[in-house]
Amino acid sequence: MQQAIVTFHHNPRLVCQNKPESKAELSERLPKMITFTNPKDSKTLKVVYSEKWRGVSKRYQPIDHFEDTFGEGVKLKKVTIEMTSEPMTLGAVNKYLPSFGKETGF
């Protein structure tokens, strides 16, 4: 089963008012979400959800590929972030993800 990976546009500390263990539901400027058809090959990266700025309407328009990627009827219902009191980790995710470069756009 494929899983989406998230890049984040918001500062979680501001969204959750810097309170540990608090949660906030995001309704706009959602994170970019990606998946890999082969997790060991960064060239198989596929964007599942992103947003594009539309200058004419002066708002972000969602670009949603959940159904195309995960099957008929699969939709994004909501995005919730949660502050924790755990220390920040650096580099821990690298052992699970392929390296990124120009070929992936990240």
Short mmCIF file of N, CA, C and O in Angstrom, two decimals:
data_model
loop_
_atom_site.label_atom_id
_atom_site.label_comp_id
_atom_site.label_asym_id
_atom_site.label_seq_id
_atom_site.Cartn_x
_atom_site.Cartn_y
_atom_site.Cartn_z
N MET A 1 0.84 -1.19 0.00
CA MET A 1 0.00 0.00 0.00
C MET A 1 0.89 1.25 0.00
O MET A 1 1.79 1.38 0.81
N GLN A 2 0.64 2.16 -0.93
CA GLN A 2 1.42 3.39 -0.98
C GLN A 2 0.97 4.35 0.11
O GLN A 2 -0.18 4.36 0.52
N GLN A 3 1.92 5.15 0.59
CA GLN A 3 1.61 6.17 1.58
C GLN A 3 2.11 7.50 1.06
O GLN A 3 3.08 7.56 0.32
N ALA A 4 1.44 8.57 1.42
CA ALA A 4 1.85 9.90 1.00
C ALA A 4 2.86 10.46 1.99
O ALA A 4 2.83 10.17 3.17
N ILE A 5 3.78 11.26 1.48
CA ILE A 5 4.77 11.96 2.29
C ILE A 5 4.46 13.44 2.18
O ILE A 5 4.02 13.91 1.14
N VAL A 6 4.69 14.17 3.24
CA VAL A 6 4.24 15.55 3.33
C VAL A 6 5.41 16.52 3.43
O VAL A 6 6.37 16.27 4.13
N THR A 7 5.34 17.64 2.69
CA THR A 7 6.21 18.78 2.94
C THR A 7 5.31 19.89 3.48
O THR A 7 4.16 20.01 3.07
N PHE A 8 5.83 20.70 4.37
CA PHE A 8 4.97 21.60 5.13
C PHE A 8 5.23 23.06 4.82
O PHE A 8 6.38 23.50 4.80
N HIS A 9 4.17 23.85 4.58
CA HIS A 9 4.28 25.28 4.28
C HIS A 9 4.09 26.15 5.51
O HIS A 9 4.48 27.30 5.52
N HIS A 10 3.44 25.62 6.53
CA HIS A 10 3.12 26.40 7.72
C HIS A 10 4.19 26.21 8.78
O HIS A 10 4.90 25.22 8.80
N ASN A 11 4.25 27.14 9.70
CA ASN A 11 5.07 26.95 10.90
C ASN A 11 4.15 26.32 11.94
O ASN A 11 3.26 26.98 12.46
N PRO A 12 4.35 25.02 12.25
CA PRO A 12 3.43 24.35 13.19
C PRO A 12 3.34 25.05 14.54
O PRO A 12 2.31 25.03 15.18
N ARG A 13 4.42 25.69 14.98
CA ARG A 13 4.39 26.38 16.27
C ARG A 13 3.38 27.52 16.26
O ARG A 13 2.70 27.77 17.24
N LEU A 14 3.26 28.21 15.13
CA LEU A 14 2.29 29.31 15.05
C LEU A 14 0.87 28.78 14.90
O LEU A 14 -0.05 29.29 15.53
N VAL A 15 0.69 27.76 14.07
CA VAL A 15 -0.65 27.21 13.85
C VAL A 15 -1.21 26.64 15.15
O VAL A 15 -2.39 26.79 15.44
N CYS A 16 -0.38 25.99 15.94
CA CYS A 16 -0.83 25.39 17.21
C CYS A 16 -0.58 26.32 18.40
O CYS A 16 -0.65 25.89 19.54
N GLN A 17 -0.29 27.57 18.14
CA GLN A 17 -0.04 28.58 19.18
C GLN A 17 1.05 28.15 20.15
O GLN A 17 1.02 28.49 21.33
N ASN A 18 2.02 27.36 19.64
CA ASN A 18 3.21 26.97 20.41
C ASN A 18 2.88 26.23 21.70
O ASN A 18 3.62 26.27 22.66
N LYS A 19 1.74 25.56 21.75
CA LYS A 19 1.33 24.81 22.94
C LYS A 19 1.57 23.32 22.69
O LYS A 19 0.93 22.74 21.82
N PRO A 20 2.48 22.68 23.46
CA PRO A 20 2.69 21.25 23.28
C PRO A 20 1.39 20.47 23.45
O PRO A 20 0.54 20.83 24.25
N GLU A 21 1.25 19.43 22.65
CA GLU A 21 0.09 18.52 22.64
C GLU A 21 -1.17 19.17 22.08
O GLU A 21 -2.24 18.58 22.16
N SER A 22 -1.09 20.38 21.50
CA SER A 22 -2.28 20.99 20.90
C SER A 22 -2.37 20.56 19.43
O SER A 22 -1.39 20.24 18.80
N LYS A 23 -3.59 20.57 18.89
CA LYS A 23 -3.85 20.17 17.51
C LYS A 23 -4.52 21.32 16.78
O LYS A 23 -5.20 22.14 17.38
N ALA A 24 -4.32 21.34 15.47
CA ALA A 24 -4.99 22.33 14.63
C ALA A 24 -5.32 21.69 13.30
O ALA A 24 -4.52 20.94 12.74
N GLU A 25 -6.52 21.95 12.81
CA GLU A 25 -6.92 21.47 11.50
C GLU A 25 -6.62 22.56 10.48
O GLU A 25 -6.96 23.72 10.68
N LEU A 26 -5.97 22.18 9.39
CA LEU A 26 -5.63 23.15 8.35
C LEU A 26 -6.74 23.17 7.31
O LEU A 26 -7.22 22.13 6.87
N SER A 27 -7.15 24.38 6.92
CA SER A 27 -8.20 24.50 5.92
C SER A 27 -7.70 25.15 4.64
O SER A 27 -8.39 25.16 3.63
N GLU A 28 -6.50 25.71 4.69
CA GLU A 28 -5.91 26.33 3.51
C GLU A 28 -4.41 26.15 3.55
O GLU A 28 -3.84 25.82 4.57
N ARG A 29 -3.77 26.37 2.41
CA ARG A 29 -2.32 26.19 2.25
C ARG A 29 -1.89 24.84 2.82
O ARG A 29 -1.04 24.74 3.68
N LEU A 30 -2.53 23.80 2.32
CA LEU A 30 -2.22 22.45 2.78
C LEU A 30 -0.84 22.04 2.30
O LEU A 30 -0.34 22.55 1.29
N PRO A 31 -0.22 21.11 2.99
CA PRO A 31 1.13 20.69 2.59
C PRO A 31 1.12 19.92 1.27
O PRO A 31 0.12 19.31 0.90
N LYS A 32 2.25 19.99 0.57
CA LYS A 32 2.43 19.17 -0.63
C LYS A 32 2.59 17.73 -0.17
O LYS A 32 3.27 17.45 0.81
N MET A 33 1.94 16.80 -0.86
CA MET A 33 2.01 15.39 -0.50
C MET A 33 2.50 14.60 -1.70
O MET A 33 2.04 14.81 -2.82
N ILE A 34 3.45 13.71 -1.46
CA ILE A 34 4.03 12.91 -2.53
C ILE A 34 4.04 11.44 -2.14
O ILE A 34 3.84 11.10 -0.98
N THR A 35 4.27 10.59 -3.13
CA THR A 35 4.46 9.17 -2.89
C THR A 35 5.50 8.67 -3.89
O THR A 35 5.88 9.39 -4.81
N PHE A 36 5.96 7.47 -3.69
CA PHE A 36 6.89 6.83 -4.62
C PHE A 36 6.28 5.50 -5.05
O PHE A 36 5.82 4.74 -4.23
N THR A 37 6.31 5.23 -6.36
CA THR A 37 5.85 3.92 -6.80
C THR A 37 6.88 2.86 -6.40
O THR A 37 6.52 1.71 -6.18
N ASN A 38 8.14 3.27 -6.27
CA ASN A 38 9.20 2.42 -5.74
C ASN A 38 9.95 3.24 -4.69
O ASN A 38 10.73 4.12 -5.04
N PRO A 39 9.76 2.98 -3.40
CA PRO A 39 10.38 3.79 -2.34
C PRO A 39 11.91 3.83 -2.39
O PRO A 39 12.52 4.71 -1.81
N LYS A 40 12.55 2.92 -3.10
CA LYS A 40 14.01 2.91 -3.19
C LYS A 40 14.53 3.70 -4.39
O LYS A 40 15.74 3.78 -4.59
N ASP A 41 13.63 4.27 -5.18
CA ASP A 41 14.02 5.00 -6.38
C ASP A 41 13.36 6.37 -6.40
O ASP A 41 12.16 6.50 -6.62
N SER A 42 14.17 7.43 -6.18
CA SER A 42 13.62 8.78 -6.11
C SER A 42 13.01 9.24 -7.44
O SER A 42 12.20 10.16 -7.47
N LYS A 43 13.36 8.59 -8.54
CA LYS A 43 12.80 8.97 -9.84
C LYS A 43 11.34 8.55 -9.98
O LYS A 43 10.67 8.95 -10.92
N THR A 44 10.83 7.73 -9.06
CA THR A 44 9.43 7.29 -9.12
C THR A 44 8.51 8.19 -8.28
O THR A 44 7.37 7.83 -8.04
N LEU A 45 9.02 9.34 -7.88
CA LEU A 45 8.24 10.30 -7.09
C LEU A 45 7.02 10.75 -7.89
O LEU A 45 7.10 11.01 -9.08
N LYS A 46 5.88 10.83 -7.20
CA LYS A 46 4.65 11.32 -7.82
C LYS A 46 3.97 12.27 -6.83
O LYS A 46 3.79 11.94 -5.67
N VAL A 47 3.62 13.46 -7.30
CA VAL A 47 2.91 14.42 -6.46
C VAL A 47 1.45 13.98 -6.37
O VAL A 47 0.79 13.77 -7.37
N VAL A 48 0.97 13.82 -5.14
CA VAL A 48 -0.41 13.40 -4.89
C VAL A 48 -1.30 14.62 -4.65
O VAL A 48 -2.44 14.66 -5.08
N TYR A 49 -0.75 15.64 -3.98
CA TYR A 49 -1.52 16.86 -3.70
C TYR A 49 -0.58 18.05 -3.67
O TYR A 49 0.51 17.99 -3.09
N SER A 50 -0.98 19.12 -4.30
CA SER A 50 -0.24 20.38 -4.22
C SER A 50 -1.24 21.51 -4.46
O SER A 50 -2.42 21.27 -4.71
N GLU A 51 -0.74 22.71 -4.39
CA GLU A 51 -1.58 23.88 -4.64
C GLU A 51 -0.83 24.82 -5.58
O GLU A 51 0.39 24.93 -5.50
N LYS A 52 -1.56 25.46 -6.46
CA LYS A 52 -0.97 26.39 -7.41
C LYS A 52 -1.62 27.75 -7.24
O LYS A 52 -2.85 27.85 -7.15
N TRP A 53 -0.79 28.80 -7.18
CA TRP A 53 -1.30 30.16 -7.04
C TRP A 53 -1.97 30.60 -8.34
O TRP A 53 -1.41 30.46 -9.42
N ARG A 54 -3.18 31.07 -8.21
CA ARG A 54 -3.92 31.61 -9.34
C ARG A 54 -4.03 33.11 -9.14
O ARG A 54 -4.83 33.58 -8.33
N GLY A 55 -3.19 33.85 -9.85
CA GLY A 55 -3.12 35.30 -9.69
C GLY A 55 -4.43 36.01 -9.99
O GLY A 55 -4.78 36.98 -9.34
N VAL A 56 -5.16 35.52 -10.98
CA VAL A 56 -6.42 36.16 -11.37
C VAL A 56 -7.42 36.10 -10.22
O VAL A 56 -8.04 37.10 -9.86
N SER A 57 -7.57 34.93 -9.62
CA SER A 57 -8.52 34.78 -8.51
C SER A 57 -7.88 35.10 -7.17
O SER A 57 -8.56 35.17 -6.16
N LYS A 58 -6.56 35.30 -7.16
CA LYS A 58 -5.79 35.63 -5.95
C LYS A 58 -6.01 34.61 -4.84
O LYS A 58 -6.28 34.95 -3.69
N ARG A 59 -5.92 33.34 -5.22
CA ARG A 59 -6.02 32.27 -4.24
C ARG A 59 -5.31 31.03 -4.77
O ARG A 59 -4.97 30.95 -5.94
N TYR A 60 -5.09 30.08 -3.88
CA TYR A 60 -4.46 28.83 -4.26
C TYR A 60 -5.52 27.84 -4.72
O TYR A 60 -6.58 27.72 -4.10
N GLN A 61 -5.23 27.16 -5.82
CA GLN A 61 -6.14 26.14 -6.33
C GLN A 61 -5.54 24.77 -6.06
O GLN A 61 -4.37 24.52 -6.38
N PRO A 62 -6.30 23.86 -5.44
CA PRO A 62 -5.78 22.53 -5.16
C PRO A 62 -5.57 21.72 -6.44
O PRO A 62 -6.35 21.84 -7.38
N ILE A 63 -4.50 20.94 -6.46
CA ILE A 63 -4.23 19.99 -7.53
C ILE A 63 -4.20 18.63 -6.85
O ILE A 63 -3.26 18.31 -6.13
N ASP A 64 -5.25 17.86 -7.03
CA ASP A 64 -5.51 16.65 -6.26
C ASP A 64 -5.41 15.41 -7.16
O ASP A 64 -6.13 15.29 -8.13
N HIS A 65 -4.49 14.49 -6.81
CA HIS A 65 -4.32 13.26 -7.57
C HIS A 65 -4.52 12.03 -6.68
O HIS A 65 -3.97 10.97 -6.96
N PHE A 66 -5.29 12.16 -5.61
CA PHE A 66 -5.51 11.02 -4.70
C PHE A 66 -6.19 9.85 -5.41
O PHE A 66 -5.76 8.71 -5.27
N GLU A 67 -7.26 10.14 -6.14
CA GLU A 67 -7.98 9.06 -6.82
C GLU A 67 -7.12 8.39 -7.88
O GLU A 67 -7.11 7.17 -8.00
N ASP A 68 -6.39 9.20 -8.65
CA ASP A 68 -5.52 8.65 -9.69
C ASP A 68 -4.44 7.75 -9.09
O ASP A 68 -4.05 6.75 -9.68
N THR A 69 -3.95 8.11 -7.91
CA THR A 69 -2.84 7.40 -7.29
C THR A 69 -3.29 6.21 -6.45
O THR A 69 -2.69 5.14 -6.53
N PHE A 70 -4.32 6.40 -5.64
CA PHE A 70 -4.69 5.38 -4.65
C PHE A 70 -5.99 4.63 -4.97
O PHE A 70 -6.34 3.70 -4.27
N GLY A 71 -6.72 5.06 -6.01
CA GLY A 71 -7.92 4.34 -6.40
C GLY A 71 -9.19 5.17 -6.31
O GLY A 71 -9.24 6.21 -5.64
N GLU A 72 -10.20 4.68 -6.98
CA GLU A 72 -11.49 5.36 -7.05
C GLU A 72 -12.07 5.61 -5.66
O GLU A 72 -12.05 4.75 -4.79
N GLY A 73 -12.54 6.84 -5.45
CA GLY A 73 -13.19 7.20 -4.20
C GLY A 73 -12.25 7.69 -3.10
O GLY A 73 -12.71 8.14 -2.06
N VAL A 74 -10.93 7.62 -3.34
CA VAL A 74 -9.99 8.08 -2.32
C VAL A 74 -9.89 9.59 -2.41
O VAL A 74 -9.57 10.16 -3.45
N LYS A 75 -10.22 10.26 -1.30
CA LYS A 75 -10.21 11.72 -1.23
C LYS A 75 -9.51 12.16 0.06
O LYS A 75 -9.51 11.45 1.05
N LEU A 76 -8.95 13.35 0.02
CA LEU A 76 -8.38 13.96 1.22
C LEU A 76 -9.52 14.56 2.02
O LEU A 76 -10.25 15.41 1.52
N LYS A 77 -9.70 14.09 3.25
CA LYS A 77 -10.80 14.59 4.09
C LYS A 77 -10.36 15.78 4.92
O LYS A 77 -11.06 16.78 5.00
N LYS A 78 -9.20 15.67 5.57
CA LYS A 78 -8.72 16.79 6.38
C LYS A 78 -7.24 16.59 6.69
O LYS A 78 -6.70 15.50 6.57
N VAL A 79 -6.61 17.69 7.07
CA VAL A 79 -5.21 17.66 7.48
C VAL A 79 -5.14 18.25 8.88
O VAL A 79 -5.59 19.38 9.11
N THR A 80 -4.62 17.49 9.81
CA THR A 80 -4.48 17.94 11.20
C THR A 80 -3.02 17.86 11.58
O THR A 80 -2.34 16.87 11.27
N ILE A 81 -2.52 18.90 12.22
CA ILE A 81 -1.16 18.86 12.76
C ILE A 81 -1.24 18.89 14.27
O ILE A 81 -2.21 19.37 14.84
N GLU A 82 -0.21 18.37 14.90
CA GLU A 82 -0.18 18.32 16.35
C GLU A 82 1.22 18.67 16.84
O GLU A 82 2.21 18.12 16.35
N MET A 83 1.30 19.57 17.78
CA MET A 83 2.57 19.89 18.44
C MET A 83 2.83 18.81 19.48
O MET A 83 1.90 18.34 20.13
N THR A 84 4.07 18.44 19.62
CA THR A 84 4.43 17.49 20.66
C THR A 84 5.52 18.08 21.53
O THR A 84 6.13 19.09 21.19
N SER A 85 5.77 17.45 22.64
CA SER A 85 6.86 17.89 23.51
C SER A 85 8.12 17.07 23.22
O SER A 85 9.12 17.22 23.91
N GLU A 86 8.06 16.20 22.21
CA GLU A 86 9.22 15.40 21.83
C GLU A 86 10.28 16.30 21.20
O GLU A 86 9.95 17.27 20.52
N PRO A 87 11.55 15.96 21.39
CA PRO A 87 12.60 16.76 20.75
C PRO A 87 12.58 16.56 19.23
O PRO A 87 12.17 15.50 18.75
N MET A 88 13.00 17.58 18.51
CA MET A 88 13.06 17.50 17.06
C MET A 88 14.17 16.53 16.66
O MET A 88 15.23 16.50 17.27
N THR A 89 13.90 15.73 15.65
CA THR A 89 14.92 14.82 15.14
C THR A 89 15.37 15.32 13.77
O THR A 89 14.57 15.84 13.00
N LEU A 90 16.63 15.16 13.50
CA LEU A 90 17.19 15.56 12.21
C LEU A 90 17.78 14.34 11.53
O LEU A 90 18.53 13.59 12.15
N GLY A 91 17.43 14.14 10.29
CA GLY A 91 18.02 13.06 9.51
C GLY A 91 17.43 11.68 9.73
O GLY A 91 17.81 10.75 9.03
N ALA A 92 16.52 11.51 10.68
CA ALA A 92 15.98 10.19 10.98
C ALA A 92 15.21 9.62 9.80
O ALA A 92 15.23 8.42 9.55
N VAL A 93 14.53 10.47 9.05
CA VAL A 93 13.72 9.99 7.93
C VAL A 93 14.58 9.57 6.73
O VAL A 93 14.14 8.82 5.88
N ASN A 94 15.83 10.03 6.70
CA ASN A 94 16.69 9.74 5.55
C ASN A 94 16.89 8.25 5.31
O ASN A 94 17.07 7.83 4.17
N LYS A 95 16.86 7.45 6.34
CA LYS A 95 17.06 6.02 6.14
C LYS A 95 15.85 5.35 5.49
O LYS A 95 15.94 4.24 5.00
N TYR A 96 14.71 6.04 5.46
CA TYR A 96 13.49 5.49 4.86
C TYR A 96 13.20 6.05 3.47
O TYR A 96 12.42 5.47 2.73
N LEU A 97 13.80 7.18 3.13
CA LEU A 97 13.51 7.84 1.86
C LEU A 97 14.72 7.79 0.94
O LEU A 97 15.86 7.82 1.39
N PRO A 98 14.46 7.79 -0.37
CA PRO A 98 15.58 7.89 -1.30
C PRO A 98 16.17 9.29 -1.26
O PRO A 98 15.54 10.22 -0.75
N SER A 99 17.35 9.44 -1.80
CA SER A 99 17.94 10.78 -1.86
C SER A 99 17.17 11.60 -2.88
O SER A 99 16.61 11.08 -3.84
N PHE A 100 17.12 12.89 -2.65
CA PHE A 100 16.41 13.79 -3.57
C PHE A 100 17.42 14.55 -4.39
O PHE A 100 18.53 14.82 -3.96
N GLY A 101 17.04 14.92 -5.58
CA GLY A 101 17.90 15.70 -6.45
C GLY A 101 17.08 16.35 -7.54
O GLY A 101 15.87 16.37 -7.50
N LYS A 102 17.78 16.88 -8.53
CA LYS A 102 17.12 17.61 -9.61
C LYS A 102 16.08 16.75 -10.32
O LYS A 102 15.06 17.24 -10.78
N GLU A 103 16.33 15.45 -10.41
CA GLU A 103 15.41 14.58 -11.15
C GLU A 103 14.04 14.47 -10.48
O GLU A 103 13.05 14.14 -11.12
N THR A 104 13.96 14.75 -9.18
CA THR A 104 12.67 14.66 -8.48
C THR A 104 12.00 16.01 -8.30
O THR A 104 10.83 16.08 -7.97
N GLY A 105 12.75 17.09 -8.46
CA GLY A 105 12.19 18.43 -8.24
C GLY A 105 12.20 18.86 -6.79
O GLY A 105 11.63 19.86 -6.42
N PHE A 106 12.87 18.07 -5.93
CA PHE A 106 12.96 18.41 -4.50
C PHE A 106 14.39 18.58 -4.10
O PHE A 106 15.27 17.91 -4.51
#
